[in-house]
Short mmCIF file of C-alpha atoms and ligand atoms in Angstrom, two decimals:
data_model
loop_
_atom_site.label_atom_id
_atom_site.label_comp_id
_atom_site.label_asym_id
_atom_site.label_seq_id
_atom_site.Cartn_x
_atom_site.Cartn_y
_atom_site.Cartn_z
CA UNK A 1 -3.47 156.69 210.25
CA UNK A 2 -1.92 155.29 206.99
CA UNK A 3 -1.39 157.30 204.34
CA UNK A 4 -2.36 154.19 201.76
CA UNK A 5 -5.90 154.72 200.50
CA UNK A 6 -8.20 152.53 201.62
CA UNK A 7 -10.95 150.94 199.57
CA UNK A 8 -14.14 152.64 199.77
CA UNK A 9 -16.51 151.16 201.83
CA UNK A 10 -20.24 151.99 200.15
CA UNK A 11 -23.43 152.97 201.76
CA UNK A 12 -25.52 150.12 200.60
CA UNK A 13 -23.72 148.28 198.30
CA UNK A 14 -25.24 145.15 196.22
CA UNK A 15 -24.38 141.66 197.71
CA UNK A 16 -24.51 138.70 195.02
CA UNK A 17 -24.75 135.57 196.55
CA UNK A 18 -23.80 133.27 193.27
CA UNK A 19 -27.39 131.53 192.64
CA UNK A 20 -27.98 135.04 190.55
CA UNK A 21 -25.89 134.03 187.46
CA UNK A 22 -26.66 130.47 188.01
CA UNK A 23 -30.14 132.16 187.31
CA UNK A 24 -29.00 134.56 184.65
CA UNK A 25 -27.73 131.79 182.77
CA UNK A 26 -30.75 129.98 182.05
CA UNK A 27 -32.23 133.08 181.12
CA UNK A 28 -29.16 133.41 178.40
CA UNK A 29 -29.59 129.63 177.29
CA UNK A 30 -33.50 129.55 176.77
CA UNK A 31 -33.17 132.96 175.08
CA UNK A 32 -35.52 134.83 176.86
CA UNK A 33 -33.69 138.16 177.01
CA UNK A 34 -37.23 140.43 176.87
CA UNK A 35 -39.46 142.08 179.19
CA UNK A 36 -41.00 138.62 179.76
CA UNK A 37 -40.79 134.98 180.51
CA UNK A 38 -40.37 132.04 183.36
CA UNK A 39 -38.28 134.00 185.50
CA UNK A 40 -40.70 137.35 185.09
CA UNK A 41 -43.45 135.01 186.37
CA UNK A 42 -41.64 132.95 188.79
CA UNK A 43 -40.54 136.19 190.61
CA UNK A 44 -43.89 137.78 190.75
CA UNK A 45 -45.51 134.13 191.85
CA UNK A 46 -42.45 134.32 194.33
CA UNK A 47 -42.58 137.48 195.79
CA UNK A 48 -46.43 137.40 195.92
CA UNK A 49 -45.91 133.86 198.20
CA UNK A 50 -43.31 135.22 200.67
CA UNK A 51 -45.64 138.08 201.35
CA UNK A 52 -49.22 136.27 200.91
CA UNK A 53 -50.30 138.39 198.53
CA UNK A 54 -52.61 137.26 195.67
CA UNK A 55 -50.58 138.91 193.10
CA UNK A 56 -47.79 140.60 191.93
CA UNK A 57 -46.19 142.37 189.13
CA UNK A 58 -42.96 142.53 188.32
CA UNK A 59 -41.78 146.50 186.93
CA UNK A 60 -38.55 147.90 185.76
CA UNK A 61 -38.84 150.31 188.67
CA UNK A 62 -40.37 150.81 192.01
CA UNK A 63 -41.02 154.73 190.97
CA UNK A 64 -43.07 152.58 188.28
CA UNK A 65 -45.16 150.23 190.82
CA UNK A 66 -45.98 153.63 192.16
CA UNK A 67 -46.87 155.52 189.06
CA UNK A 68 -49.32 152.06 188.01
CA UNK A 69 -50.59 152.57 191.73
CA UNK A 70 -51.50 156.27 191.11
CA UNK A 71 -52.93 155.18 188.08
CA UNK A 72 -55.16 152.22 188.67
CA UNK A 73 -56.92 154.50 191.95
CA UNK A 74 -57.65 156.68 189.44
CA UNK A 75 -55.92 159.77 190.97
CA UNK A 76 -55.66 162.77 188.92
CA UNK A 77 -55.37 166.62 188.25
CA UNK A 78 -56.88 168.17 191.15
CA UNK A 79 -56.91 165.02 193.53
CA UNK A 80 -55.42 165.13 196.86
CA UNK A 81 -53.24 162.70 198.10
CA UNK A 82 -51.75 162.30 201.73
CA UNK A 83 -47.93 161.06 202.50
CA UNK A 84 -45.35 160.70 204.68
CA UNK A 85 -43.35 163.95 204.50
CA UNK A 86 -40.37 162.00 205.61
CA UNK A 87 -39.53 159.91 202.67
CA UNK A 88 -37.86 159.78 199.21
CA UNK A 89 -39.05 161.74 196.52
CA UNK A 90 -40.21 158.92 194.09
CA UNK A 91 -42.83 157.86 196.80
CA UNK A 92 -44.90 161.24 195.85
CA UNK A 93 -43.29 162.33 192.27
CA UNK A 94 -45.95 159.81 190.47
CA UNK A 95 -48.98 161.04 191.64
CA UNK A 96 -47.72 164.55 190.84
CA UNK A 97 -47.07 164.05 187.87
CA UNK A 98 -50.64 163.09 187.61
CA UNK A 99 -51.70 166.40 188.93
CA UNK A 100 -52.52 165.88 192.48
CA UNK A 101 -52.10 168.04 194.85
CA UNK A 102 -49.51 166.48 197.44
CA UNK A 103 -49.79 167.06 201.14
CA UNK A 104 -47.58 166.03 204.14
CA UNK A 105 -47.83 163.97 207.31
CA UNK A 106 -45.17 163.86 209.88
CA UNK A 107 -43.86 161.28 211.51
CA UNK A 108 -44.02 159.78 215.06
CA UNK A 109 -41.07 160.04 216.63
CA UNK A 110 -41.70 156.05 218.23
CA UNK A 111 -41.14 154.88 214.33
CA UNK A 112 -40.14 157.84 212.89
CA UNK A 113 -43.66 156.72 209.96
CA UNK A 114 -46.57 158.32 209.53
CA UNK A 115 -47.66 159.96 212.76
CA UNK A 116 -51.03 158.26 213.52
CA UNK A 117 -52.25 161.37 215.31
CA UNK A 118 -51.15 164.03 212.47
CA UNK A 119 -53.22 161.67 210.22
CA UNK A 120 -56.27 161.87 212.10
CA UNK A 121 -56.18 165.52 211.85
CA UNK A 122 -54.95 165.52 208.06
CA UNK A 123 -58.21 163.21 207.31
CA UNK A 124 -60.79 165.03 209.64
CA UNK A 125 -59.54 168.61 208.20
CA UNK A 126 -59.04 167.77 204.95
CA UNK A 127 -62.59 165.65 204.87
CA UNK A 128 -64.67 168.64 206.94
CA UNK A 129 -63.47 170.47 203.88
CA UNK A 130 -65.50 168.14 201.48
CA UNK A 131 -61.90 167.50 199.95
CA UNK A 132 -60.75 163.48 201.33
CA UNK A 133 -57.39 162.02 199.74
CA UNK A 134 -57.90 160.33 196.74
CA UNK A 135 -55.30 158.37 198.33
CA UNK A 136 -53.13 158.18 201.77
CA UNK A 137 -49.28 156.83 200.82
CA UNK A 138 -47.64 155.31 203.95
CA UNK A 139 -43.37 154.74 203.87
CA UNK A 140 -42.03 152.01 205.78
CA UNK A 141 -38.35 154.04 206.08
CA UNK A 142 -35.06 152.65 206.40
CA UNK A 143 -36.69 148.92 206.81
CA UNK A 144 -39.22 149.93 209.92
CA UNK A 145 -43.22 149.24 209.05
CA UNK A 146 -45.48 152.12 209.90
CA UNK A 147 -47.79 151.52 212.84
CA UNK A 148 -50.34 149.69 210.62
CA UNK A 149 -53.09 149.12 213.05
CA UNK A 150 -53.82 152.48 213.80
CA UNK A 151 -53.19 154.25 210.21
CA UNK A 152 -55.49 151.77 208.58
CA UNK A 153 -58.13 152.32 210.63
CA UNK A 154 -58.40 155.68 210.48
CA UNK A 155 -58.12 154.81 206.38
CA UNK A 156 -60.94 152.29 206.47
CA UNK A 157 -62.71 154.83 208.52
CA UNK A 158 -62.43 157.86 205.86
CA UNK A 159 -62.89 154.92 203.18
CA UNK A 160 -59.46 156.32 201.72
CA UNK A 161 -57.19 153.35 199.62
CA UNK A 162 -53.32 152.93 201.05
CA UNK A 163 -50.56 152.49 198.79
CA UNK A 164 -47.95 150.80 200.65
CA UNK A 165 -44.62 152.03 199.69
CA UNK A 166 -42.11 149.18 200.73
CA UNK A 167 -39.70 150.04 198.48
CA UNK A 168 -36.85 149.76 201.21
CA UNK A 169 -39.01 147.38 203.77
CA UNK A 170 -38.67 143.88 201.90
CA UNK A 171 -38.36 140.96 204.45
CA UNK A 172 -39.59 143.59 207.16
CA UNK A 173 -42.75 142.66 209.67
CA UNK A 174 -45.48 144.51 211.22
CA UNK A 175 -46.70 142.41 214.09
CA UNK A 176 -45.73 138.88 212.12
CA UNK A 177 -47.11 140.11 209.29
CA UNK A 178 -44.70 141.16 206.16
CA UNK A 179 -44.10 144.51 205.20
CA UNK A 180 -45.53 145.38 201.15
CA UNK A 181 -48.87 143.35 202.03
CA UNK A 182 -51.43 146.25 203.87
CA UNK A 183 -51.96 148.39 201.53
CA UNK A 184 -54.81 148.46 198.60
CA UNK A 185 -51.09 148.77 196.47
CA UNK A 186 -48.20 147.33 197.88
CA UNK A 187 -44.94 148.37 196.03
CA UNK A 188 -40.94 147.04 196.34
CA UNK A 189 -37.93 148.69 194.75
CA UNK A 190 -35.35 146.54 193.43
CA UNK A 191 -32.68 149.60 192.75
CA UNK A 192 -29.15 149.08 193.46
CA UNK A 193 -29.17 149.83 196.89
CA UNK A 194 -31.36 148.38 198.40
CA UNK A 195 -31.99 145.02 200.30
CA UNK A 196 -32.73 142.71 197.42
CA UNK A 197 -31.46 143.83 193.55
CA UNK A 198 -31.71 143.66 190.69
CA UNK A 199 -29.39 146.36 189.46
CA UNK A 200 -33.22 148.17 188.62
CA UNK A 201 -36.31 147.28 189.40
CA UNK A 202 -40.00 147.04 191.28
CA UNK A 203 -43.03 145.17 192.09
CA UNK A 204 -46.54 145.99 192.79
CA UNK A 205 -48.32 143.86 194.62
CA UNK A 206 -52.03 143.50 195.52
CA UNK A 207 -55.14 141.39 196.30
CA UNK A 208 -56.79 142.32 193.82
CA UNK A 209 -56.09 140.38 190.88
CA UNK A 210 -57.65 141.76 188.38
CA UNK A 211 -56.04 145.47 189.32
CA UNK A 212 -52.47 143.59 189.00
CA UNK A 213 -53.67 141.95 185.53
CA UNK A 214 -54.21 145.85 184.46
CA UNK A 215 -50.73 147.08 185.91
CA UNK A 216 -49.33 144.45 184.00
CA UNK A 217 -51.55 145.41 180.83
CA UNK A 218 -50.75 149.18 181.26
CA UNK A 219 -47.10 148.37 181.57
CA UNK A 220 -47.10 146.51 178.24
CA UNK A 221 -47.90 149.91 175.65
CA UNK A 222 -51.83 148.22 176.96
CA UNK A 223 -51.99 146.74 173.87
CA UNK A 224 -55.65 145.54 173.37
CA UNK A 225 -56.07 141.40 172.15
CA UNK A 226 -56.39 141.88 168.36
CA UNK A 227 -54.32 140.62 165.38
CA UNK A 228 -52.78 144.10 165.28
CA UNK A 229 -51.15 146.81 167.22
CA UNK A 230 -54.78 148.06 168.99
CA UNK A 231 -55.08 150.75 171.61
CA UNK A 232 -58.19 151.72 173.81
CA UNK A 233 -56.16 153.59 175.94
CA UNK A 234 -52.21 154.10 175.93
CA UNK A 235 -49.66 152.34 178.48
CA UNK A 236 -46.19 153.06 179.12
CA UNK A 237 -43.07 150.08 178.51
CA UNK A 238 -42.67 149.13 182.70
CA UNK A 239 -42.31 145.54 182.41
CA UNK A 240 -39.03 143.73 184.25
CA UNK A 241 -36.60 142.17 182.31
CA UNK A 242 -36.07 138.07 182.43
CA UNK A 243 -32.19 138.97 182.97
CA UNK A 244 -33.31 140.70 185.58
CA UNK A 245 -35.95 138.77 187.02
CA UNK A 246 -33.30 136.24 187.08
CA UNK A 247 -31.30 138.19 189.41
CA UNK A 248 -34.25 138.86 192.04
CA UNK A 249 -34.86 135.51 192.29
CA UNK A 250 -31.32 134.70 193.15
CA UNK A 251 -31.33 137.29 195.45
CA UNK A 252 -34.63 136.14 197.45
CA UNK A 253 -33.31 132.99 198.27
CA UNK A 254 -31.00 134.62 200.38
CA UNK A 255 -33.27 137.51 201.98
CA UNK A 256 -33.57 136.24 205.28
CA UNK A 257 -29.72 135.72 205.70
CA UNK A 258 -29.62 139.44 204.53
CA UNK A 259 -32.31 141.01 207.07
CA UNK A 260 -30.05 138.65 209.92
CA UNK A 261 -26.82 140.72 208.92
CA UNK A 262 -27.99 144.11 208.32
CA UNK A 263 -29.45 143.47 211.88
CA UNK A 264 -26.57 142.07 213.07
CA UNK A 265 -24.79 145.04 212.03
CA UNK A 266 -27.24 147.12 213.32
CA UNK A 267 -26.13 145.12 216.39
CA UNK A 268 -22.64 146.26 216.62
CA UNK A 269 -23.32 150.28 216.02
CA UNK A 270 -25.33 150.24 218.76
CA UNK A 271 -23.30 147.98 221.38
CA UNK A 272 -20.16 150.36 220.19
CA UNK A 273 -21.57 153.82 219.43
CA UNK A 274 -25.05 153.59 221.31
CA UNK A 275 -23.02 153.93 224.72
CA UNK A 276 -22.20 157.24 224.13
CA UNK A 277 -24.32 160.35 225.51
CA UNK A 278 -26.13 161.77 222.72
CA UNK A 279 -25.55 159.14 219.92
CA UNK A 280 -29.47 157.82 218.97
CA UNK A 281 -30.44 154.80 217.28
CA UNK A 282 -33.91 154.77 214.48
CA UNK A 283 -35.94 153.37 217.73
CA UNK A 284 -37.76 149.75 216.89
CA UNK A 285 -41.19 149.51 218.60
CA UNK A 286 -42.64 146.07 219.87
CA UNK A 287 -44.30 145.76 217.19
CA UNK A 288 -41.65 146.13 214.63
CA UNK A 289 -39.54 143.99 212.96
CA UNK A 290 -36.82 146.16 210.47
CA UNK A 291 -34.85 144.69 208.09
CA UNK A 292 -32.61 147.39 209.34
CA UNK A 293 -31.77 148.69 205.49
CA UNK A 294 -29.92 151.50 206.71
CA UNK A 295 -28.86 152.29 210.47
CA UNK A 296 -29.99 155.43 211.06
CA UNK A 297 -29.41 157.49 214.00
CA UNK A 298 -29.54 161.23 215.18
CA UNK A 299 -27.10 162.93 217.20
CA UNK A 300 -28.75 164.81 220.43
CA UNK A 301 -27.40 166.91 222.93
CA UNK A 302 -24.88 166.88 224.80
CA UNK A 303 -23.73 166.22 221.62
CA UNK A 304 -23.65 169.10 219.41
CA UNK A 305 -21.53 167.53 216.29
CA UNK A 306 -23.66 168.72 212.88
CA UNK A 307 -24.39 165.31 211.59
CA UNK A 308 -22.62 166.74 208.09
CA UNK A 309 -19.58 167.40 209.36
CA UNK A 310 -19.46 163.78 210.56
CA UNK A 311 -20.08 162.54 207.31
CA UNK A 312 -17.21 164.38 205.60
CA UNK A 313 -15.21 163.31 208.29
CA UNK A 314 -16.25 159.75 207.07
CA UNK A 315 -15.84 160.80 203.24
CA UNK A 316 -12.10 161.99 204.57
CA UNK A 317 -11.68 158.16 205.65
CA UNK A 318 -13.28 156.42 201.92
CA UNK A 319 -16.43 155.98 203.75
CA UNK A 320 -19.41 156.83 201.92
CA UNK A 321 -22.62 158.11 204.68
CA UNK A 322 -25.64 160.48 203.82
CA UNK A 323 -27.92 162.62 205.97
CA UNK A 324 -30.92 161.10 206.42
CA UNK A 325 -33.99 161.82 203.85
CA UNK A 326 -34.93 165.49 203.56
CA UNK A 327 -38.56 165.51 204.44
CA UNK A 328 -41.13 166.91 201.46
CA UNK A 329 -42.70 169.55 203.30
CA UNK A 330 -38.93 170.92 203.45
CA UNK A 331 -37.94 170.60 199.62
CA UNK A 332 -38.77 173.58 197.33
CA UNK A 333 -40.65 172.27 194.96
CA UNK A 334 -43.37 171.33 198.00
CA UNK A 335 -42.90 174.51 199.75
CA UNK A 336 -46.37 175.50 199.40
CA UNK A 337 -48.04 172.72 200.12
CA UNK A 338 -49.63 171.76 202.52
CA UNK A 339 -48.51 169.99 206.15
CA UNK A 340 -49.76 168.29 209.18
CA UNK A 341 -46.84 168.04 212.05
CA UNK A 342 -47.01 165.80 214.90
CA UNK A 343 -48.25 167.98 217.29
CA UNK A 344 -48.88 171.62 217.17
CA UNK A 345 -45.15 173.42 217.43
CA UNK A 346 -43.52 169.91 216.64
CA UNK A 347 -42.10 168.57 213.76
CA UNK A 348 -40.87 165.50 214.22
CA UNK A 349 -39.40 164.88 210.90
CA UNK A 350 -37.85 167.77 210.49
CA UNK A 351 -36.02 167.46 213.87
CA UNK A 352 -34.68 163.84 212.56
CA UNK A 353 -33.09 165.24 209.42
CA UNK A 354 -31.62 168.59 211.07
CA UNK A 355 -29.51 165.71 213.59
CA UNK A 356 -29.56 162.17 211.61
CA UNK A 357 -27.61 160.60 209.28
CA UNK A 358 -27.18 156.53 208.15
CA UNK A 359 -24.33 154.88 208.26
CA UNK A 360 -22.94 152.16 205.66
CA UNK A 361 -25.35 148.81 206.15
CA UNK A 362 -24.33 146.68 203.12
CA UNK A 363 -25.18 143.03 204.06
CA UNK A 364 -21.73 142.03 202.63
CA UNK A 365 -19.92 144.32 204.91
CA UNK A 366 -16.96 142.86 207.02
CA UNK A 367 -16.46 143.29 210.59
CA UNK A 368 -13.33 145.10 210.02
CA UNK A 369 -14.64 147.47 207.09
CA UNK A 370 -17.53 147.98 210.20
CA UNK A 371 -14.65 148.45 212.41
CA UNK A 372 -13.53 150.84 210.35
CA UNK A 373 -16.49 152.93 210.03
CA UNK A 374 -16.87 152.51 213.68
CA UNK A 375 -13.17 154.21 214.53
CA UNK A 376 -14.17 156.54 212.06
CA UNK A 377 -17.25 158.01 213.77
CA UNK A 378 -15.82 158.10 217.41
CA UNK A 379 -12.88 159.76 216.07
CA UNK A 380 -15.45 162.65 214.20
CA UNK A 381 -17.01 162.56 217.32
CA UNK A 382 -14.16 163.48 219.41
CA UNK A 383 -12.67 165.82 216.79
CA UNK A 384 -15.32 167.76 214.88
CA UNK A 385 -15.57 170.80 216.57
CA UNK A 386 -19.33 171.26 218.06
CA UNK A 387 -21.90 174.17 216.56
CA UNK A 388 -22.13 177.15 218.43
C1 LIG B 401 -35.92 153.51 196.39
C2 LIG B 401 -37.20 154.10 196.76
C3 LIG B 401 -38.25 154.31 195.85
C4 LIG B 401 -38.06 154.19 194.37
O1 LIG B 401 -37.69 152.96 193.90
P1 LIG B 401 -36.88 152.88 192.52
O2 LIG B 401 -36.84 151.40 192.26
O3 LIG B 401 -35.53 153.47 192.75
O4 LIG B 401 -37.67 153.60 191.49
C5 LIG B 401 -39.45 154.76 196.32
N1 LIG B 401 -39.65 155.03 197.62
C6 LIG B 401 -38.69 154.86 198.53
C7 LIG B 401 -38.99 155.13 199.96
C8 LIG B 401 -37.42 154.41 198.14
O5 LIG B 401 -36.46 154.27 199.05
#
């Protein structure tokens, strides 16, 4: 191996096409650099077109989209809410902050999203107990849509609203239709890493209109239509920049080229690494269509490599990896609550983070950084000495 350094090859890094300071530029020459303007409306008219939804707003943050989701069901202190244990943090943190009491679902292990089965226990139990959710939140991880059909019914059947959190699912499909559009909320994070950027940033995104008209109030201090500063209620400052807006846009006329190469290098992991015993791709049901954000995988017998160990081997060669998400029923500040596994003695999710990890997915990756990363693993692989 040579001794030169070799440039870091990132996780998820962005990937600017050009159109984005074509973009950024008008924003600088009209001289709207504020929280509003064209491009603030023409990406929220956008992004509600490409996934025929009604409307859209346009946040500085997904974690935002959320908190205006947790906000305009109403949820508060003592409300229960149901999500997927196996997700970020900032899917949940809003509507604890609100004071709900957050409990867990585990995932299927066919999508590795909400287990439709651990739901329908979650909702019967937590119903029988004259306590429904207030709300059910459903992650569409690493790219892959939840089962929808199943998970909404038994929400339309318990008459319990769905926040969709799509925040790493944009140009995804469930059956055809595109990821961010089942829920009562639909929400998309525009954060550094993930498929479309704009350095920071979310959406929200619902049918109803007039619910997207108040996120958009709310996210402006709600300032009430008088001559002066007038508050009924008070908001918080969530709008998106036009700089930034600017950059989304750029980005979106690219997003199907980017869903085609993180697949595509989705593609070569698995004709390279998925031949060996033990080495398991993030499965893709029929019905699914990922935009493949990260490749994720686990690492099964006969392999018995601790999925850490393989990613400081890749640290050791300027790669950057991570374990996949610790679920929420696992993290301390959760530890009391409350948790509905697949079936009884298995936890699905809990399995996939003791053996997964992802591997770098950038859409601008090269075929030899991949190669690279490639070499990398098969080499940890051979090398890392197993657990006992
Ligand atoms: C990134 C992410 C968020 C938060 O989005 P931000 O734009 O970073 O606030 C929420 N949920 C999931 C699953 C995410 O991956």
């Amino acid at each position: 191996m040579s001794l030169v350094p070799q440039e870091r090859i990132y996780l998820s890094p962005p990937h600017m096409s050009g159109d984005e300071i074509v973009k950024i530029n008008e924003a600088f020459a009209s001289n709207w650099i504020a929280p509003l303007g064209p491009h603030v409306e023409a990406f929220e008219r956008e992004t509600a077109e490409l996934t025929g939804i009604r409307a859209a707003a346009a946040l500085s943050s997904g974690t935002a989209a959320l908190h205006l989701a947790a906000e305009l069901l109403g949820v508060g202190a003592g409300d229960l809410v149901l999500c997927s244990s196996f997700t970020f943090a900032a899917s949940v943190a809003p509507f604890f902050h609100k004071g709900a009491e957050c409990a867990f679902v585990d995932s299927e292990p066919e999508s590795w999203n909400m287990s439709p089965q651990a739901l329908e226990r979650a909702l019967a139990e937590t119903s029988a107990q004259g306590r429904p959710p207030k709300a059910v939140i459903l992650v569409d991880l690493y790219g892959q849509s939840c089962d929808m059909d199943p998970l909404l019914e038994l929400c339309r059947h318990y008459r319990v609203p769905v926040v969709e959190d799509s925040a790493e699912a944009m140009g995804s499909l469930y059956k055809g239709r595109r990821s961010g559009s089942f829920g009562t909320f639909g929400v998309f994070s525009y954060n550094g890493n993930k498929i479309v950027t704009t350095s920071g940033g979310g959406m929200l995104l619902s049918d109803d209109a007039e619910a997207i008209e108040r996120a958009r109030f709310l996210a402006t201090q709600a300032r009430d239509p008088a001559p002066w500063y007038q508050h009924t209620v008070l908001g918080w400052n969530y709008r998106l920049s036009n700089v930034l807006a600017a950059i989304g846009r750029g980005q979106m006329l690219h997003l199907d080229e980017r869903v085609a190469a993180r697949r595509r290098i989705f593609g070569r992991y698995a004709e390279t690494l998925g031949t060996i015993e033990g080495v398991r791709f993030m499965p893709e049901p029929s019905w699914s269509r990922s935009n493949r954000w990260l490749t994720a995988l686990t690492l099964e017998e006969p392999l018995r490599v601790p999925p850490l160990a393989v990613l400081e081997h890749l640290a050791s060669w300027n790669i950057e990896g991570r374990p996949l998400w610790k679920p929420m029923h696992l993290q301390p500040v959760f530890e009391d609550a409350r948790y509905w596994p697949h079936e009884e003695g298995r936890d699905v999710c809990a399995e996939l983070f003791s053996r997964g990890l992802c591997l770098p997915s950038g859409s601008g990756m090269t075929e030899a950084q991949q190669d690279r990363v490639i070499a990398a693993v098969l080499e940890a692989l051979r090398t890392v000495p197993a657990r006992c």
